[in-house]
Coordinates of C-alpha atoms (C1' of nucleotides) in Angstrom, one line a residue:
Chain A
X1 CA 36.0 202.1 195.7
X2 CA 39.6 200.8 196.1
X3 CA 41.2 199.1 193.2
X4 CA 41.8 195.6 194.4
X5 CA 39.0 193.3 193.6
X6 CA 36.0 195.5 192.8
X7 CA 36.8 197.9 190.1
X8 CA 34.5 200.7 191.0
X9 CA 33.1 201.5 187.5
X10 CA 34.2 198.6 185.4
X11 CA 31.3 199.0 183.0
X12 CA 32.4 202.4 182.1
X13 CA 36.1 201.4 181.8
X14 CA 35.1 198.4 179.5
X15 CA 33.1 200.6 177.2
X16 CA 36.0 203.0 176.9
X17 CA 38.5 200.2 176.3
X18 CA 36.1 198.8 173.7
X19 CA 35.9 202.2 171.9
X20 CA 39.7 202.4 171.8
X21 CA 39.9 198.9 170.4
X22 CA 37.2 199.5 167.8
X23 CA 39.0 202.7 166.7
X24 CA 42.0 200.6 165.9
X25 CA 40.5 197.6 164.1
X26 CA 36.8 198.1 163.6
X27 CA 33.9 196.6 165.5
X28 CA 34.2 193.3 163.8
X29 CA 37.6 192.6 165.1
X30 CA 36.8 193.4 168.7
X31 CA 38.0 190.8 171.2
X32 CA 36.4 190.6 174.6
X33 CA 39.6 189.2 176.0
X34 CA 41.7 192.0 174.6
X35 CA 39.2 194.5 176.0
X36 CA 39.4 192.9 179.4
X37 CA 43.2 192.9 179.3
X38 CA 43.2 196.6 178.3
X39 CA 41.0 197.3 181.3
X40 CA 43.2 195.2 183.6
X41 CA 40.6 192.6 184.5
X42 CA 40.1 188.9 183.9
X43 CA 39.0 187.6 180.6
X44 CA 35.5 186.8 181.7
X45 CA 34.7 190.0 183.4
X46 CA 33.1 191.7 180.5
X47 CA 30.5 189.0 180.2
X48 CA 29.3 189.8 183.7
X49 CA 28.4 193.3 182.7
X50 CA 27.2 192.9 179.1
X51 CA 26.2 189.3 178.8
X52 CA 28.1 188.7 175.6
X53 CA 30.1 190.4 173.0
X54 CA 27.1 191.7 171.2
X55 CA 26.0 193.2 174.5
X56 CA 29.2 195.2 174.8
X57 CA 28.9 196.4 171.2
X58 CA 25.3 197.3 171.8
X59 CA 26.3 199.5 174.8
X60 CA 28.8 201.2 172.6
X61 CA 26.3 201.7 169.8
X62 CA 23.7 203.2 172.2
X63 CA 26.2 205.6 173.7
X64 CA 27.2 206.5 170.1
X65 CA 23.6 207.3 169.2
X66 CA 23.3 209.6 172.3
X67 CA 26.5 211.5 171.4
X68 CA 25.4 211.6 167.8
X69 CA 22.0 213.1 168.7
X70 CA 23.8 215.6 171.0
X71 CA 26.1 216.8 168.3
X72 CA 23.3 217.1 165.7
X73 CA 21.0 218.9 168.2
X74 CA 23.8 221.4 169.1
X75 CA 24.3 222.3 165.5
X76 CA 20.6 222.5 164.7
X77 CA 20.0 224.8 167.6
X78 CA 22.9 227.1 166.9
X79 CA 22.5 227.4 163.2
X80 CA 18.9 226.3 162.3
X81 CA 20.3 225.2 159.0
X82 CA 19.5 221.7 157.9
X83 CA 22.6 221.6 155.6
X84 CA 24.8 222.3 158.6
X85 CA 23.3 219.3 160.3
X86 CA 24.3 217.2 157.3
X87 CA 27.8 218.4 157.6
X88 CA 27.8 217.7 161.3
X89 CA 26.6 214.2 160.5
X90 CA 29.6 213.5 158.4
X91 CA 32.0 215.2 160.8
X92 CA 30.7 213.1 163.6
X93 CA 31.5 209.9 161.6
X94 CA 35.0 211.1 160.8
X95 CA 35.7 212.3 164.4
X96 CA 34.1 209.3 166.0
X97 CA 34.9 206.4 163.7
X98 CA 34.5 203.8 166.4
X99 CA 31.0 204.9 167.5
X100 CA 29.7 205.5 164.0
X101 CA 31.0 202.2 162.6
X102 CA 29.3 200.3 165.4
X103 CA 26.0 202.2 165.3
X104 CA 25.2 201.0 161.8
X105 CA 26.2 197.4 162.0
X106 CA 23.0 195.7 163.2
X107 CA 24.3 192.1 162.8
X108 CA 26.7 192.7 165.6
X109 CA 24.2 194.1 168.0
X110 CA 21.2 193.2 170.1
X111 CA 18.8 195.1 167.9
X112 CA 16.0 195.1 170.4
X113 CA 17.9 196.2 173.4
X114 CA 15.7 198.9 175.0
X115 CA 18.6 201.3 175.7
X116 CA 19.7 201.0 172.1
X117 CA 16.2 201.3 170.6
X118 CA 15.7 204.4 172.7
X119 CA 19.0 206.1 171.8
X120 CA 18.6 205.2 168.1
X121 CA 15.1 206.7 168.1
X122 CA 16.4 209.9 169.6
X123 CA 19.1 210.3 167.0
X124 CA 16.6 209.6 164.2
X125 CA 14.2 212.1 165.6
X126 CA 16.9 214.7 165.7
X127 CA 17.6 214.0 162.0
X128 CA 14.1 214.6 161.0
X129 CA 13.7 217.6 163.1
X130 CA 13.5 220.9 161.2
X131 CA 12.5 219.3 157.9
X132 CA 9.2 220.9 158.2
X133 CA 6.5 218.3 157.7
X134 CA 4.3 217.3 160.6
X135 CA 1.5 214.9 161.1
X136 CA -2.0 216.1 162.0
X137 CA -1.2 215.7 165.6
X138 CA 1.8 218.0 165.4
X139 CA 4.5 215.4 165.8
X140 CA 7.2 215.4 163.1
X141 CA 6.7 212.8 160.3
X142 CA 8.8 209.7 160.3
X143 CA 8.5 209.3 156.6
X144 CA 9.2 212.5 154.8
X145 CA 10.6 212.1 151.3
X146 CA 12.7 215.3 151.3
X147 CA 14.2 214.4 154.6
X148 CA 14.8 210.9 153.6
X149 CA 16.5 212.1 150.4
X150 CA 18.8 214.3 152.5
X151 CA 19.5 211.6 155.0
X152 CA 20.3 209.1 152.3
X153 CA 22.6 211.5 150.5
X154 CA 24.5 212.4 153.6
X155 CA 24.7 208.9 154.9
X156 CA 25.7 207.5 151.6
X157 CA 28.4 210.1 151.1
X158 CA 29.7 209.4 154.6
X159 CA 29.7 205.6 154.1
X160 CA 31.6 205.9 150.8
X161 CA 34.0 208.3 152.4
X162 CA 34.8 206.1 155.4
X163 CA 35.1 203.1 153.1
X164 CA 37.7 204.8 151.0
X165 CA 35.5 204.7 148.0
X166 CA 35.9 208.3 147.0
X167 CA 38.4 209.9 144.8
X168 CA 41.3 211.6 146.7
X169 CA 40.2 215.1 145.7
X170 CA 37.0 214.4 147.6
X171 CA 38.6 212.7 150.6
X172 CA 41.0 215.6 151.1
X173 CA 38.3 218.1 151.8
X174 CA 35.1 216.1 152.4
X175 CA 33.3 219.0 154.0
X176 CA 33.6 221.1 150.9
X177 CA 32.6 218.1 148.7
X178 CA 29.6 217.4 150.8
X179 CA 28.4 221.0 150.7
X180 CA 29.0 220.8 147.0
X181 CA 26.9 217.8 146.3
X182 CA 24.3 218.9 148.8
X183 CA 23.5 221.8 146.6
X184 CA 22.3 219.3 144.0
X185 CA 19.4 218.6 146.3
X186 CA 16.2 220.5 145.7
X187 CA 15.1 222.3 148.8
Chain B
X1 CA 37.4 165.3 137.1
X2 CA 36.5 162.5 139.5
X3 CA 35.5 163.4 143.0
X4 CA 38.0 161.5 145.1
X5 CA 41.0 163.6 145.9
X6 CA 41.1 166.3 143.4
X7 CA 37.9 168.3 143.2
X8 CA 38.0 169.6 139.7
X9 CA 37.0 173.1 140.4
X10 CA 37.3 173.6 144.1
X11 CA 38.0 177.3 143.8
X12 CA 34.6 177.8 142.2
X13 CA 32.9 175.5 144.7
X14 CA 34.4 177.3 147.6
X15 CA 33.3 180.7 146.3
X16 CA 29.8 179.4 145.9
X17 CA 29.8 177.9 149.4
X18 CA 31.1 181.2 150.8
X19 CA 28.3 183.2 149.1
X20 CA 25.8 180.8 150.6
X21 CA 27.3 181.2 154.1
X22 CA 27.6 185.0 153.8
X23 CA 23.9 185.1 152.7
X24 CA 23.0 183.5 156.0
X25 CA 25.2 185.3 158.5
X26 CA 27.0 188.2 156.7
X27 CA 30.6 188.4 155.7
X28 CA 31.9 189.0 159.2
X29 CA 30.7 185.7 160.5
X30 CA 32.2 183.7 157.6
X31 CA 34.1 180.6 158.8
X32 CA 36.7 179.1 156.5
X33 CA 36.2 175.7 158.2
X34 CA 32.4 175.9 157.7
X35 CA 32.9 176.8 154.1
X36 CA 35.3 173.9 153.7
X37 CA 32.8 171.5 155.2
X38 CA 30.0 172.8 153.0
X39 CA 32.1 172.1 150.0
X40 CA 33.0 168.7 151.4
X41 CA 36.8 169.2 151.7
X42 CA 39.2 169.4 154.6
X43 CA 39.4 172.4 156.8
X44 CA 42.7 173.7 155.3
X45 CA 41.8 173.4 151.7
X46 CA 40.5 177.0 151.2
X47 CA 43.8 178.4 152.4
X48 CA 45.5 176.7 149.5
X49 CA 43.4 178.6 146.9
X50 CA 42.9 181.9 148.6
X51 CA 45.8 182.3 151.0
X52 CA 43.7 183.3 153.9
X53 CA 40.1 184.3 154.9
X54 CA 40.5 187.8 153.5
X55 CA 41.6 186.2 150.2
X56 CA 38.4 184.2 149.9
X57 CA 36.3 187.3 150.8
X58 CA 38.3 189.3 148.3
X59 CA 37.4 186.8 145.6
X60 CA 33.8 187.1 146.5
X61 CA 33.9 190.9 146.4
X62 CA 35.6 190.9 143.0
X63 CA 33.0 188.6 141.6
X64 CA 30.4 190.8 143.1
X65 CA 31.8 193.8 141.4
X66 CA 31.8 192.1 138.1
X67 CA 28.2 191.0 138.4
X68 CA 27.2 194.4 139.7
X69 CA 28.8 196.1 136.7
X70 CA 27.1 193.7 134.4
X71 CA 23.7 194.4 135.9
X72 CA 24.2 198.2 135.8
X73 CA 25.5 198.0 132.3
X74 CA 22.5 196.0 131.1
X75 CA 20.1 198.5 132.5
X76 CA 21.9 201.5 131.2
X77 CA 22.1 200.1 127.7
X78 CA 18.5 199.0 127.6
X79 CA 17.0 202.2 129.1
X80 CA 19.6 204.9 128.8
X81 CA 18.0 206.3 132.0
X82 CA 20.3 207.2 134.8
X83 CA 17.5 206.9 137.4
X84 CA 16.9 203.3 136.3
X85 CA 20.5 202.6 137.0
X86 CA 20.0 203.9 140.5
X87 CA 17.1 201.5 140.9
X88 CA 19.1 198.7 139.6
X89 CA 21.8 199.5 142.1
X90 CA 19.4 199.1 145.0
X91 CA 17.8 196.0 143.5
X92 CA 21.2 194.3 143.1
X93 CA 21.9 194.9 146.8
X94 CA 18.5 193.4 147.7
X95 CA 18.8 190.4 145.4
X96 CA 22.5 189.8 146.0
X97 CA 22.8 190.6 149.7
X98 CA 25.9 188.4 150.1
X99 CA 27.9 190.0 147.3
X100 CA 26.9 193.5 148.1
X101 CA 27.6 193.3 151.8
X102 CA 31.1 191.9 151.0
X103 CA 31.9 194.5 148.4
X104 CA 31.7 197.4 150.7
X105 CA 33.6 196.1 153.7
X106 CA 37.2 197.0 153.0
X107 CA 38.5 196.0 156.4
X108 CA 37.7 192.3 155.5
X109 CA 39.4 192.4 152.1
X110 CA 42.8 192.6 150.5
X111 CA 42.2 196.0 149.2
X112 CA 45.1 196.0 146.7
X113 CA 44.4 192.7 145.2
X114 CA 44.7 193.3 141.4
X115 CA 41.6 191.3 140.5
X116 CA 39.5 193.3 143.1
X117 CA 40.9 196.6 142.1
X118 CA 40.1 195.9 138.5
X119 CA 36.6 194.8 139.1
X120 CA 35.9 197.6 141.5
X121 CA 37.2 200.1 138.9
X122 CA 34.9 198.6 136.3
X123 CA 31.8 198.9 138.5
X124 CA 32.7 202.4 139.4
X125 CA 33.2 203.4 135.8
X126 CA 29.8 201.9 135.0
X127 CA 28.2 204.1 137.7
X128 CA 29.7 207.3 136.3
X129 CA 28.9 206.4 132.7
X130 CA 26.1 208.4 131.2
X131 CA 26.3 211.2 133.7
X132 CA 27.5 213.4 130.9
X133 CA 30.7 215.1 132.0
X134 CA 33.9 214.2 130.3
X135 CA 37.5 215.3 130.7
X136 CA 39.3 217.0 127.8
X137 CA 40.6 213.7 126.6
X138 CA 37.1 212.3 126.3
X139 CA 37.2 209.9 129.2
X140 CA 34.5 210.2 131.7
X141 CA 35.3 212.2 134.8
X142 CA 36.0 210.4 138.1
X143 CA 34.9 213.4 140.1
X144 CA 31.6 214.8 139.0
X145 CA 29.5 216.5 141.7
X146 CA 26.1 215.6 140.2
X147 CA 27.1 211.9 139.7
X148 CA 28.6 211.8 143.2
X149 CA 25.4 213.2 144.6
X150 CA 23.3 210.6 142.8
X151 CA 25.7 207.8 143.8
X152 CA 25.7 209.0 147.5
X153 CA 21.9 209.2 147.5
X154 CA 21.4 205.7 146.0
X155 CA 24.1 204.1 148.1
X156 CA 22.9 205.7 151.3
X157 CA 19.3 204.7 150.7
X158 CA 20.5 201.2 150.0
X159 CA 22.7 201.0 153.1
X160 CA 19.9 202.3 155.3
X161 CA 17.4 199.9 153.7
X162 CA 19.7 196.9 154.2
X163 CA 20.4 197.8 157.7
X164 CA 16.8 198.0 158.6
X165 CA 17.0 201.7 159.4
X166 CA 14.0 202.8 157.3
X167 CA 10.4 203.0 158.3
X168 CA 8.3 200.0 157.3
X169 CA 6.3 202.0 154.8
X170 CA 9.6 202.5 152.9
X171 CA 10.9 199.0 153.3
X172 CA 7.8 197.5 151.9
X173 CA 8.2 199.1 148.5
X174 CA 11.8 200.3 148.4
X175 CA 11.7 200.8 144.6
X176 CA 8.9 203.2 144.8
X177 CA 10.5 205.1 147.7
X178 CA 13.8 205.3 145.9
X179 CA 12.1 206.8 142.8
X180 CA 10.3 209.1 145.1
X181 CA 13.4 210.5 146.8
X182 CA 15.3 210.4 143.6
X183 CA 13.0 213.1 142.2
X184 CA 14.4 215.4 144.9
X185 CA 17.6 215.5 143.0
X186 CA 18.2 218.3 140.6
X187 CA 19.1 216.9 137.2
Chain C
dC1 C1' 28.1 194.9 215.2
dG2 C1' 27.8 190.7 212.6
dA3 C1' 25.9 187.2 209.9
dA4 C1' 23.3 186.3 205.7
dA5 C1' 22.5 187.7 201.0
dA6 C1' 23.8 189.8 196.8
dA7 C1' 27.1 191.6 193.7
dA8 C1' 31.6 191.6 191.4
dA9 C1' 35.3 189.4 189.5
dT10 C1' 38.3 185.2 188.9
dT11 C1' 39.6 180.6 187.4
dG12 C1' 39.3 176.8 184.5
dA13 C1' 37.3 174.4 180.9
dC14 C1' 35.1 173.6 176.3
dA15 C1' 34.4 173.8 171.4
dC16 C1' 35.4 176.5 167.8
dT17 C1' 38.4 179.6 164.8
dG18 C1' 42.5 180.9 161.3
dT19 C1' 46.9 179.6 160.1
dC20 C1' 51.0 177.1 159.5
dA21 C1' 54.1 172.9 158.5
dA22 C1' 54.4 168.4 157.0
dG23 C1' 52.7 164.6 154.6
dA24 C1' 49.8 162.1 151.1
dT25 C1' 47.7 161.8 146.6
dA26 C1' 46.7 163.0 142.1
dT27 C1' 47.8 165.1 137.5
dC28 C1' 50.9 166.8 133.9
dG29 C1' 55.2 167.1 130.9
dC30 C1' 58.3 164.4 128.6
Chain D
dG1 C1' 56.9 155.2 133.3
dC2 C1' 58.8 158.8 136.0
dG3 C1' 60.0 163.1 138.1
dA4 C1' 58.0 167.5 139.0
dT5 C1' 54.2 170.0 140.4
dA6 C1' 49.7 171.1 141.8
dT7 C1' 46.2 169.8 145.0
dC8 C1' 44.4 168.3 149.1
dT9 C1' 44.7 166.2 154.0
dT10 C1' 46.3 165.7 158.7
dG11 C1' 47.9 167.4 162.9
dA12 C1' 49.2 171.1 165.7
dC13 C1' 49.1 175.8 167.8
dA14 C1' 47.5 180.0 169.9
dG15 C1' 43.5 182.8 170.2
dT16 C1' 38.5 183.4 170.6
dG17 C1' 33.5 183.5 173.0
dT18 C1' 31.0 181.4 176.5
dC19 C1' 29.7 178.7 180.4
dA20 C1' 29.9 176.8 185.3
dA21 C1' 32.0 176.9 189.6
dT22 C1' 34.6 179.6 192.9
dT23 C1' 36.5 183.4 195.5
dT24 C1' 36.2 187.9 197.0
dT25 C1' 34.0 192.1 198.2
dT26 C1' 30.0 195.0 199.3
dT27 C1' 25.4 195.6 200.8
dT28 C1' 21.4 194.5 203.6
dC29 C1' 19.2 194.1 207.7
dG30 C1' 18.0 192.1 212.2

DNA sequence: CGAAAAAAATTGACACTGTCAAGATATCGC
DNA sequence: GCGATATCTTGACAGTGTCAATTTTTTTCG
């Protein structure tokens, strides 16, 4: 509990330091040693909690999926509008650059980490929720063309936006632009 | 021309070696020294042609945009069908993983490199071609909601596909799936 | 309470990386 | 042939991830 040798909750502190570092330079430029320094511990401390660099990024991605699912769920429950969920999708990416950028970079992660798999499945399920179609047993379908179209559109717009590939007039008010192009989708 | 000291066309050889390496491990894991070894030259040779690592990746991205624009143009001119251009978009990504993955990773590139800017503008112009809308002076519009919706949808689908985020039934025949979800777009 | 066991964090080393400066070698202009 | 220049190599440097060994703390339990 004291702050001499044992940190108390170093795992938490390392994740937070990692998120800060990712926000500054992207997940690809993350340095374990820099994260350790930021958290005030020795250079090899992170490895003890996460195994390796991919392990730390995996923890960040998993936490990102949880927060993502929370945000989407909140919007869906308060509005019941699928289009609003799409807008929340984009807004999460803008407001949580570090998490979002890490979540969709599989080559940096331990893809089969159970915690990550579970969190990713939850955020995916949230996305498909409310798109109507269900299988015979009542569970929501995982492949649903209309939902996949909407997901693709929102994800693509978001990726292009974050990569700076959109015209300035779009980037200045992305929310309006997204609602605009969303109306081109047949409901 | 001989192969002793001067290589002949080392720049070309390095780009090709880089593309091979990227195909294996993604643009983020590219090592200049490994590329140099692959091309059979010393570890510092690449820096002389490309300045730094980002310079080499920028050259790859620029060449990717050129090839991309070529592919899209070919399809547009032979079919005149915008939906076919979308399919070609995805197919290019699948068939040219290394180029595609590099093109849309701005944090690894010299974004204002003239060659890259020019090539990226060309591939973007090709995308917007044939979507109808024009400005008063006759040039195609850069912001066109319908075209942006289509671009977002195709790009998003492609990104999700390449990231392994789609259900197996989609990944097994992505072309059919893309045509399927494309029909959810109001023309 | 106190010793044994486990957990947490440190230290030091290793091979690898990008980048820079200095030197060596080839080609080109004249 | 000869100076200028482009091309490539060599050697060095700090920074990186990862591993093994060690030190320090906490927990377990008789």
